[in-house]
PDB file of N, CA and C in Angstrom:
ATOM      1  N   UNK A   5     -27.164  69.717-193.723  1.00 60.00           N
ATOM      2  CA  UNK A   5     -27.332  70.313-192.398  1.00 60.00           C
ATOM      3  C   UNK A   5     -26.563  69.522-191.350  1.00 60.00           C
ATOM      4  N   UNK A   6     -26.500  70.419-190.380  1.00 62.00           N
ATOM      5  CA  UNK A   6     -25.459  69.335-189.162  1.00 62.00           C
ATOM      6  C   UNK A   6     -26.347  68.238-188.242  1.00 62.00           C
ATOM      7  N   UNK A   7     -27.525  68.090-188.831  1.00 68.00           N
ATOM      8  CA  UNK A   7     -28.435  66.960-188.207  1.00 68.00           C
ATOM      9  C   UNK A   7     -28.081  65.984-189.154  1.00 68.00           C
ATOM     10  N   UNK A   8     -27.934  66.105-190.019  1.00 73.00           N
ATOM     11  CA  UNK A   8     -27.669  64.841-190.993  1.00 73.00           C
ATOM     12  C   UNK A   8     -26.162  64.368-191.308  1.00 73.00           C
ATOM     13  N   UNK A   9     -25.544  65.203-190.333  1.00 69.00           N
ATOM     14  CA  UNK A   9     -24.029  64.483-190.503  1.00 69.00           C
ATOM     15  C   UNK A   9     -23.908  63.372-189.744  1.00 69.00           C
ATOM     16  N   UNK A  10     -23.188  62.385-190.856  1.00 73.00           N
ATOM     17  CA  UNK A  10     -23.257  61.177-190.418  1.00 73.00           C
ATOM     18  C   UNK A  10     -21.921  61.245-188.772  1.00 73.00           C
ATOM     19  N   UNK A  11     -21.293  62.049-188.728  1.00 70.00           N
ATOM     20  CA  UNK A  11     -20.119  62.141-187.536  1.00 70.00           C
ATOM     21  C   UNK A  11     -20.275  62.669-186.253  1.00 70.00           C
ATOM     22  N   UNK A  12     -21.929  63.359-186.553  1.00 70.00           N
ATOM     23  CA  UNK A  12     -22.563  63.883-185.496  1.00 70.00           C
ATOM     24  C   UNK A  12     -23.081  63.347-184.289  1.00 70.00           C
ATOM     25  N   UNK A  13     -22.401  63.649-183.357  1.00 76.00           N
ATOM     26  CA  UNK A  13     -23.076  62.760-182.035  1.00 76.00           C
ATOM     27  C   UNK A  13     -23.681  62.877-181.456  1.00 76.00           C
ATOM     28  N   UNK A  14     -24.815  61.941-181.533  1.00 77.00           N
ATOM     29  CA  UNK A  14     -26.639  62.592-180.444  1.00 77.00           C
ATOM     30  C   UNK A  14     -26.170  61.864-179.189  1.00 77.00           C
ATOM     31  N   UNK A  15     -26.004  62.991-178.343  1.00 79.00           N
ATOM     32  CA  UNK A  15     -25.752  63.117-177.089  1.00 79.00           C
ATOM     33  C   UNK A  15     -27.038  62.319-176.148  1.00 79.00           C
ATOM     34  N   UNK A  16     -26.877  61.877-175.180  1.00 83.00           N
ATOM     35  CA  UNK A  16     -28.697  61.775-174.171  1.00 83.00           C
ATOM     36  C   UNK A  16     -28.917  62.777-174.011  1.00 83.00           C
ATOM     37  N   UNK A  17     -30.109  62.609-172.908  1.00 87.00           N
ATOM     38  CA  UNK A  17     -30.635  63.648-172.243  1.00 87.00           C
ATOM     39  C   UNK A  17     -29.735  64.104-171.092  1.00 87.00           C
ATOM     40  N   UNK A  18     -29.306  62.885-170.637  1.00 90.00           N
ATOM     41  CA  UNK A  18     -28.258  62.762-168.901  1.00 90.00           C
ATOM     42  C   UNK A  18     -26.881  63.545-168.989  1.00 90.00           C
ATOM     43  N   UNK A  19     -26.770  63.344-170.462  1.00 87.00           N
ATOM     44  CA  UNK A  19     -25.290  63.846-170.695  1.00 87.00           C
ATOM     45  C   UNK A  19     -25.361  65.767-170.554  1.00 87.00           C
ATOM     46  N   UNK A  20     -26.720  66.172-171.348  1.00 88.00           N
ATOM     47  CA  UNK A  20     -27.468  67.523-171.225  1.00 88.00           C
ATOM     48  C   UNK A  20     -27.748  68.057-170.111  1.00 88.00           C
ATOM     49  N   UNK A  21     -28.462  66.909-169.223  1.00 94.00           N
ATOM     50  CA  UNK A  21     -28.756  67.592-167.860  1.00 94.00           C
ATOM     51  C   UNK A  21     -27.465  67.866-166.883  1.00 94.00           C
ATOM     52  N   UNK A  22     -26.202  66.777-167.202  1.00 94.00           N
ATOM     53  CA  UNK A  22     -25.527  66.887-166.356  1.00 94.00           C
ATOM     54  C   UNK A  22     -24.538  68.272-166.881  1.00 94.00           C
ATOM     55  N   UNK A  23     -24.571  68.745-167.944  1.00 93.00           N
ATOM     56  CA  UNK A  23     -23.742  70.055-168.687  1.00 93.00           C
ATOM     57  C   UNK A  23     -24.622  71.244-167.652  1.00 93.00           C
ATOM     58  N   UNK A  24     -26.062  70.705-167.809  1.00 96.00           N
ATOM     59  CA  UNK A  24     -26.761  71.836-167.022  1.00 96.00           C
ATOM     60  C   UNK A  24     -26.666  71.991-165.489  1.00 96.00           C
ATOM     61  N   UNK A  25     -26.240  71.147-164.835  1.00 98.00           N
ATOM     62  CA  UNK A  25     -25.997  71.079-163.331  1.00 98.00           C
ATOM     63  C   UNK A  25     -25.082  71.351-162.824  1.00 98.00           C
ATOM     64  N   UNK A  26     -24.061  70.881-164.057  1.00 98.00           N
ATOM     65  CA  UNK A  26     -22.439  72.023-163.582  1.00 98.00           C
ATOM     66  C   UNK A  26     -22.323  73.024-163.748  1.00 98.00           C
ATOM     67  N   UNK A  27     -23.157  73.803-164.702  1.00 98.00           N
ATOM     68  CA  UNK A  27     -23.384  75.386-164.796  1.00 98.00           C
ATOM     69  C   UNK A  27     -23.710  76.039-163.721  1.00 98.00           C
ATOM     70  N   UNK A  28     -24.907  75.552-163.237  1.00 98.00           N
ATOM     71  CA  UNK A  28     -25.602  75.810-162.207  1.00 98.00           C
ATOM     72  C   UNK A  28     -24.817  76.128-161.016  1.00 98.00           C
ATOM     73  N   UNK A  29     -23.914  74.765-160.611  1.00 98.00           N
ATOM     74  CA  UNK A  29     -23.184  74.692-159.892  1.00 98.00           C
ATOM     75  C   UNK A  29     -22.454  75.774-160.201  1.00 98.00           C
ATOM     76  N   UNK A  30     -21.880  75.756-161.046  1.00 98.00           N
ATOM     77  CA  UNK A  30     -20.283  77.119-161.291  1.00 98.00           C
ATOM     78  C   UNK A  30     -21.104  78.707-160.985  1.00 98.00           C
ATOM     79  N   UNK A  31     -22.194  78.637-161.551  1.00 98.00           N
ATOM     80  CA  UNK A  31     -22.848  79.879-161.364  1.00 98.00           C
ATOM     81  C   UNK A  31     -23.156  80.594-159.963  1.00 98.00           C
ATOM     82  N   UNK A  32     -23.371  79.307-159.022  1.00 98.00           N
ATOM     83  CA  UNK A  32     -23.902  79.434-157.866  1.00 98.00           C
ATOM     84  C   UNK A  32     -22.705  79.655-156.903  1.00 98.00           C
ATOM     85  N   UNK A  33     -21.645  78.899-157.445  1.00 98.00           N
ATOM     86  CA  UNK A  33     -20.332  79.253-156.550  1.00 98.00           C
ATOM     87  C   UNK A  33     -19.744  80.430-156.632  1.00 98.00           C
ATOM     88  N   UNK A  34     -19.583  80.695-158.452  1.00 98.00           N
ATOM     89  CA  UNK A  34     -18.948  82.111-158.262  1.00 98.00           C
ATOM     90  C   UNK A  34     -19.546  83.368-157.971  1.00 98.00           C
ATOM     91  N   UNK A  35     -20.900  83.390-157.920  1.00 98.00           N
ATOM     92  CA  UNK A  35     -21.882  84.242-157.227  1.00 98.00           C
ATOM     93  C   UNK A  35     -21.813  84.568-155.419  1.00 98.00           C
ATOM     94  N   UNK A  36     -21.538  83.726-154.753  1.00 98.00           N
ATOM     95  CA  UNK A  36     -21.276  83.603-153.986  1.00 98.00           C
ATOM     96  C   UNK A  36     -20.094  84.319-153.069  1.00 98.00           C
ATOM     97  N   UNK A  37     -18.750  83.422-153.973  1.00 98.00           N
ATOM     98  CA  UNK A  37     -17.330  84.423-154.437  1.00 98.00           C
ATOM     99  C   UNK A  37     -17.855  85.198-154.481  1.00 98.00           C
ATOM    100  N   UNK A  38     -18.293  85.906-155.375  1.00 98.00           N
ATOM    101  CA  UNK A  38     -18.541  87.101-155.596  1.00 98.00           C
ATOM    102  C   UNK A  38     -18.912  88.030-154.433  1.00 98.00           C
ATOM    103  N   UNK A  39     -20.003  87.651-153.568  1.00 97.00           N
ATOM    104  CA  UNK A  39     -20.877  88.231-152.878  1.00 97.00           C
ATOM    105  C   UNK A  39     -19.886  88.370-151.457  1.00 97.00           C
ATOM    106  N   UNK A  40     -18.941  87.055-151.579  1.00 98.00           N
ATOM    107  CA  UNK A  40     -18.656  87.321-150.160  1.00 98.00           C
ATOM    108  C   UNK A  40     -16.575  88.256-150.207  1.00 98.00           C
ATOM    109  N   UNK A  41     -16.587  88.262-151.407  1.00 97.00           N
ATOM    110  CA  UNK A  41     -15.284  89.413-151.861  1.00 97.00           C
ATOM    111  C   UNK A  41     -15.501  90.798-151.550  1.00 97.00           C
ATOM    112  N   UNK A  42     -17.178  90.631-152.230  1.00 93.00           N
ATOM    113  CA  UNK A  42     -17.837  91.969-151.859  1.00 93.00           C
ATOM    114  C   UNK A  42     -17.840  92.593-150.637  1.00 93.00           C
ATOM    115  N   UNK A  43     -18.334  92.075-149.826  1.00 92.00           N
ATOM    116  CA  UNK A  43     -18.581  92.274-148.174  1.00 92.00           C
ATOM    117  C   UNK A  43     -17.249  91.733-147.354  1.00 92.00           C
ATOM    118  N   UNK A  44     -16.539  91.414-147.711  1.00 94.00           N
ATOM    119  CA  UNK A  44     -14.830  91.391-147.058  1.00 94.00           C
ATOM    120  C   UNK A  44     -14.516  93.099-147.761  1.00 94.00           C
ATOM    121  N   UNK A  45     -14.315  93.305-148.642  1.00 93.00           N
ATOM    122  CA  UNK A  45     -14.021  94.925-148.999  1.00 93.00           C
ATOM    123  C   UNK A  45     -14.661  95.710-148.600  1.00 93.00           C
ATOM    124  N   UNK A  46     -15.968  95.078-148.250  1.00 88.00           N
ATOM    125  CA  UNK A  46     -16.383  96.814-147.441  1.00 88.00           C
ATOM    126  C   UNK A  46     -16.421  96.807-146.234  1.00 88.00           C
ATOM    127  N   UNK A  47     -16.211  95.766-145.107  1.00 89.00           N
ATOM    128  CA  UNK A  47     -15.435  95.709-143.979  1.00 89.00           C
ATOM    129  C   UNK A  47     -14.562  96.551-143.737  1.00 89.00           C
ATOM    130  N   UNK A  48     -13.455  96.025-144.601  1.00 92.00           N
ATOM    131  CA  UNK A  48     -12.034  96.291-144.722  1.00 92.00           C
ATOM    132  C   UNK A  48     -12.180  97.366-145.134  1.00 92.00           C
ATOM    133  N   UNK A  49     -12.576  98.079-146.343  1.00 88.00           N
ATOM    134  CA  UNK A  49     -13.048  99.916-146.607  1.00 88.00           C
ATOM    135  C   UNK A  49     -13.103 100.809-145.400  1.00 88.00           C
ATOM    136  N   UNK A  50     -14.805  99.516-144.576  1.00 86.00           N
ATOM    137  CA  UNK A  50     -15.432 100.531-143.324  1.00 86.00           C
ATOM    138  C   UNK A  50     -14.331 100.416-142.455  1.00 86.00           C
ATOM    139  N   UNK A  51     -13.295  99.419-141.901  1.00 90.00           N
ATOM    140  CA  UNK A  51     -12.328  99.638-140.866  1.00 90.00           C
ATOM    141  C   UNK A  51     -11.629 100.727-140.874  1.00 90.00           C
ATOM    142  N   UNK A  52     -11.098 100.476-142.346  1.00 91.00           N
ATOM    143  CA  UNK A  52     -10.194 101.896-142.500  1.00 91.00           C
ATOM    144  C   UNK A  52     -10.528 103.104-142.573  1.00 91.00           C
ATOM    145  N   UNK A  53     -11.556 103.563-143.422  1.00 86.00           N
ATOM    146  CA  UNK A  53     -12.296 104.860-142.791  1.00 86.00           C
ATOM    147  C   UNK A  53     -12.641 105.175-141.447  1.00 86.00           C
ATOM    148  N   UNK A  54     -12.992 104.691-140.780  1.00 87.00           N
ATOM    149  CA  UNK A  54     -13.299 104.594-139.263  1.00 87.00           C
ATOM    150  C   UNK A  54     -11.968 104.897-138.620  1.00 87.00           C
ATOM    151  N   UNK A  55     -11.294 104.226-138.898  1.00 91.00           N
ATOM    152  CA  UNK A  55      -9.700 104.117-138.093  1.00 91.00           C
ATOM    153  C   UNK A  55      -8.956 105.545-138.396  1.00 91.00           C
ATOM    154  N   UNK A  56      -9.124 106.151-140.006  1.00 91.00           N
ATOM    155  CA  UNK A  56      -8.409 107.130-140.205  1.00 91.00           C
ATOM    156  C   UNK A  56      -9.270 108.210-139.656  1.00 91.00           C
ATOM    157  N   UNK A  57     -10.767 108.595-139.731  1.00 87.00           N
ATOM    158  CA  UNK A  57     -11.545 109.452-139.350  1.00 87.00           C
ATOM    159  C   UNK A  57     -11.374 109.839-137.737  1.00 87.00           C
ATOM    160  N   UNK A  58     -11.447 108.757-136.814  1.00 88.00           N
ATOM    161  CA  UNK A  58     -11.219 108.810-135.568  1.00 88.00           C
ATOM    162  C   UNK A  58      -9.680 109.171-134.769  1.00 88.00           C
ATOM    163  N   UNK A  59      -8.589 108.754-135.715  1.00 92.00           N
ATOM    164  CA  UNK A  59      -7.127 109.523-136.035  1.00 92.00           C
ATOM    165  C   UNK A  59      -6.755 110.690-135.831  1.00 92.00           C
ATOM    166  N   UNK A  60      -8.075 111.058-136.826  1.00 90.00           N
ATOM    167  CA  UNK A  60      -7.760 112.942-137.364  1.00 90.00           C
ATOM    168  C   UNK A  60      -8.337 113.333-135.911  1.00 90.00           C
ATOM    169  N   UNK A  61     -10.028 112.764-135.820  1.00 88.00           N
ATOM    170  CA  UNK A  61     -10.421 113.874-134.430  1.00 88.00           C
ATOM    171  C   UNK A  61      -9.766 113.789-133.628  1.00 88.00           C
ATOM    172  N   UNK A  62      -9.394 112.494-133.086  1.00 90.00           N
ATOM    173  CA  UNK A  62      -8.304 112.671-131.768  1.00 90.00           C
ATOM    174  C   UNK A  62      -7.252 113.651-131.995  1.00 90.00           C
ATOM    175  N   UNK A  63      -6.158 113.839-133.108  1.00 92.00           N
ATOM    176  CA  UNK A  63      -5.082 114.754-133.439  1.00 92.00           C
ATOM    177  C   UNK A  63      -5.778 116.055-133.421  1.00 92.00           C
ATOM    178  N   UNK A  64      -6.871 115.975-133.636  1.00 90.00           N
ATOM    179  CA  UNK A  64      -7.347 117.709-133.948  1.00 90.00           C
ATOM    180  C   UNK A  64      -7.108 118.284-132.414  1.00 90.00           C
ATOM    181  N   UNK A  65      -6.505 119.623-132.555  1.00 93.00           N
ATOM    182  CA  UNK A  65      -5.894 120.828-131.360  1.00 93.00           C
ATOM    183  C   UNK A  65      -7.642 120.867-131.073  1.00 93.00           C
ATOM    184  N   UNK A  66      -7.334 120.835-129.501  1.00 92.00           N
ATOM    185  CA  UNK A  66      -8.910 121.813-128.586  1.00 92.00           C
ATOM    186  C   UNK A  66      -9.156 122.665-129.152  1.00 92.00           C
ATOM    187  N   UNK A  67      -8.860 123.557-130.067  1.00 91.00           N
ATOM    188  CA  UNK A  67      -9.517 124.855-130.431  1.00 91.00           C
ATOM    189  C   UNK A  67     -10.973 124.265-131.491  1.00 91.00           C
ATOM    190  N   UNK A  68     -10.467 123.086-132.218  1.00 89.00           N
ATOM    191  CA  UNK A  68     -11.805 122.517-133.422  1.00 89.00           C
ATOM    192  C   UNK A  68     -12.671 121.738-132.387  1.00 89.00           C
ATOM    193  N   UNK A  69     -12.332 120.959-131.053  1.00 87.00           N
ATOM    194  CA  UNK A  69     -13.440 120.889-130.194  1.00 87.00           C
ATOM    195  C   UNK A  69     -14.549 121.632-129.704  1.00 87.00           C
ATOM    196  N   UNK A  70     -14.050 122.922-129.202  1.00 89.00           N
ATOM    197  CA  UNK A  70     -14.042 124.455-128.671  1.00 89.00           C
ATOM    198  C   UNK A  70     -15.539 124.396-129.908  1.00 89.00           C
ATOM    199  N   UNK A  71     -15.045 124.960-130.892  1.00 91.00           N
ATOM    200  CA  UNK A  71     -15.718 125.218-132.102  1.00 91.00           C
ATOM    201  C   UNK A  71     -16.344 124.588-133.150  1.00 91.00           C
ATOM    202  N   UNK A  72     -16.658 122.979-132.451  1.00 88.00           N
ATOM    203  CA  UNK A  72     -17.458 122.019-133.409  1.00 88.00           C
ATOM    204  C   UNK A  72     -18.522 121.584-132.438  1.00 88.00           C
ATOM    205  N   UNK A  73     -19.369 121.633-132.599  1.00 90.00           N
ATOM    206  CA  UNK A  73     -20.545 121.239-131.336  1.00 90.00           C
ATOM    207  C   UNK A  73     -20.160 119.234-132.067  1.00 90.00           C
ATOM    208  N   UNK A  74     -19.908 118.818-130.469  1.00 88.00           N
ATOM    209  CA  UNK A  74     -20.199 117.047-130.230  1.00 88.00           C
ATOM    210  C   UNK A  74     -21.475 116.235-131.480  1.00 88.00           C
ATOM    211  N   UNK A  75     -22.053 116.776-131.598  1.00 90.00           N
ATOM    212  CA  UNK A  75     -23.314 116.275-132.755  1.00 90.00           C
ATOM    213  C   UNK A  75     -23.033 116.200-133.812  1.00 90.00           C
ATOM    214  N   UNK A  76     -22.533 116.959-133.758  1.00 89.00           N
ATOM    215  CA  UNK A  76     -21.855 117.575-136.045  1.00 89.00           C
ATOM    216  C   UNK A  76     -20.441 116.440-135.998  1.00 89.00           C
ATOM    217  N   UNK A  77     -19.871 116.573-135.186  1.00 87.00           N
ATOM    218  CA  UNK A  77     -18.837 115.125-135.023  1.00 87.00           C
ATOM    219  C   UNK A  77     -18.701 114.218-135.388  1.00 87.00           C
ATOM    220  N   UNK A  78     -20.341 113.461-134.511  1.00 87.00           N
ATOM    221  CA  UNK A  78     -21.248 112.252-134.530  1.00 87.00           C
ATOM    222  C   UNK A  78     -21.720 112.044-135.998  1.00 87.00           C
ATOM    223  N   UNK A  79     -22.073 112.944-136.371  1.00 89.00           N
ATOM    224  CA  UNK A  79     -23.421 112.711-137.424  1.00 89.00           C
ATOM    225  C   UNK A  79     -22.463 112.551-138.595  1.00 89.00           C
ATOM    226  N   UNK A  80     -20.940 113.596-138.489  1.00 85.00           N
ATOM    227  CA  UNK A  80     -20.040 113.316-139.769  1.00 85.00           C
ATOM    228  C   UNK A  80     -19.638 112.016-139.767  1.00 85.00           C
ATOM    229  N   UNK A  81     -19.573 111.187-138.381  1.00 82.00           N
ATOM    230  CA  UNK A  81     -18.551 109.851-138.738  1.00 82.00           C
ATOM    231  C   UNK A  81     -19.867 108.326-139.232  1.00 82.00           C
ATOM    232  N   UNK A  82     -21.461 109.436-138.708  1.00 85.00           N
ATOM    233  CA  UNK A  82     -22.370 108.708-139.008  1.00 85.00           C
ATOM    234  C   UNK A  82     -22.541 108.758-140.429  1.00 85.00           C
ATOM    235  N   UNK A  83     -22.367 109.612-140.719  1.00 85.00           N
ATOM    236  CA  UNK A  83     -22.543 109.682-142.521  1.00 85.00           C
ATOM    237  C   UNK A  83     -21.384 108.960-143.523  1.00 85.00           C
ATOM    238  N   UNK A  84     -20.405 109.338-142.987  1.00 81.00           N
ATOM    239  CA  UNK A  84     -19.338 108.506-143.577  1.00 81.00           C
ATOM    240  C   UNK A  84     -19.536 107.376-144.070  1.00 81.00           C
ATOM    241  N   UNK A  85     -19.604 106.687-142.378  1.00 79.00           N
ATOM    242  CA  UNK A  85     -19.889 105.081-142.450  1.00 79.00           C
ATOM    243  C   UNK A  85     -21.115 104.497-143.041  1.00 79.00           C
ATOM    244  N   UNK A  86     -22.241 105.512-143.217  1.00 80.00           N
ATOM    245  CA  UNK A  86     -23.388 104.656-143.446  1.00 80.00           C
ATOM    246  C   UNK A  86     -23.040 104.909-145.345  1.00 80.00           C
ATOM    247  N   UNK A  87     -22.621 105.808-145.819  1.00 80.00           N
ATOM    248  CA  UNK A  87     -21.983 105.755-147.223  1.00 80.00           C
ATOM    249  C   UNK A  87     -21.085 104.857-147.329  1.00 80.00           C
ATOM    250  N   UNK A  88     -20.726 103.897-146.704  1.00 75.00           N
ATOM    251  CA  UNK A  88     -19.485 102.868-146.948  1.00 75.00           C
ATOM    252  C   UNK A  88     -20.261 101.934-146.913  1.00 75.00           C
ATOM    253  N   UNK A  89     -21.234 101.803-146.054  1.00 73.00           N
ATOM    254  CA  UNK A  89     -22.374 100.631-145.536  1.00 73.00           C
ATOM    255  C   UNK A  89     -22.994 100.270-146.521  1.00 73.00           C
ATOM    256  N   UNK A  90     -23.896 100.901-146.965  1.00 72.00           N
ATOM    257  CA  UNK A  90     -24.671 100.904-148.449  1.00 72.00           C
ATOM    258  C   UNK A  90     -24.170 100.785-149.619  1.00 72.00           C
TER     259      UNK A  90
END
């Protein structure tokens, strides 16, 4: 068995704990990374939706003003964004 090999090296405990603290560490950093890549892209998502959505209404001819009640407007650029948000 590999307990009884004579070439086998019994490690400490310190040497164990410290394998376990750099994990920890790596785990905790790239989680982090992670979290904050996350929320830079959906910034950057929500800017640009926002930016192109508000584009179009301004370009849209008075006649889709005329014929879109102000609320339905609102509530589309509210829905958008809160689907980018979440």
């Amino acid at each position: 068995y590999w307990s009884e090999d004579p070439n086998f090296e019994n490690h400490t405990f310190s040497f164990y704990f410290s394998l376990y603290i750099a994990w920890c560490i790596f785990n905790s950093l790239s989680t982090a990374f992670a979290a904050l890549m996350t929320a830079l892209t959906a910034i950057r998502c929500s800017r640009s939706l926002h930016t192109r959505l508000l584009e179009n209404v301004i370009r849209a001819p008075m006649s889709f003003f005329e014929s879109t009640p102000l609320g339905r407007i609102l509530n589309r650029f509210a829905k958008e964004m809160d689907g980018v948000d979440t």
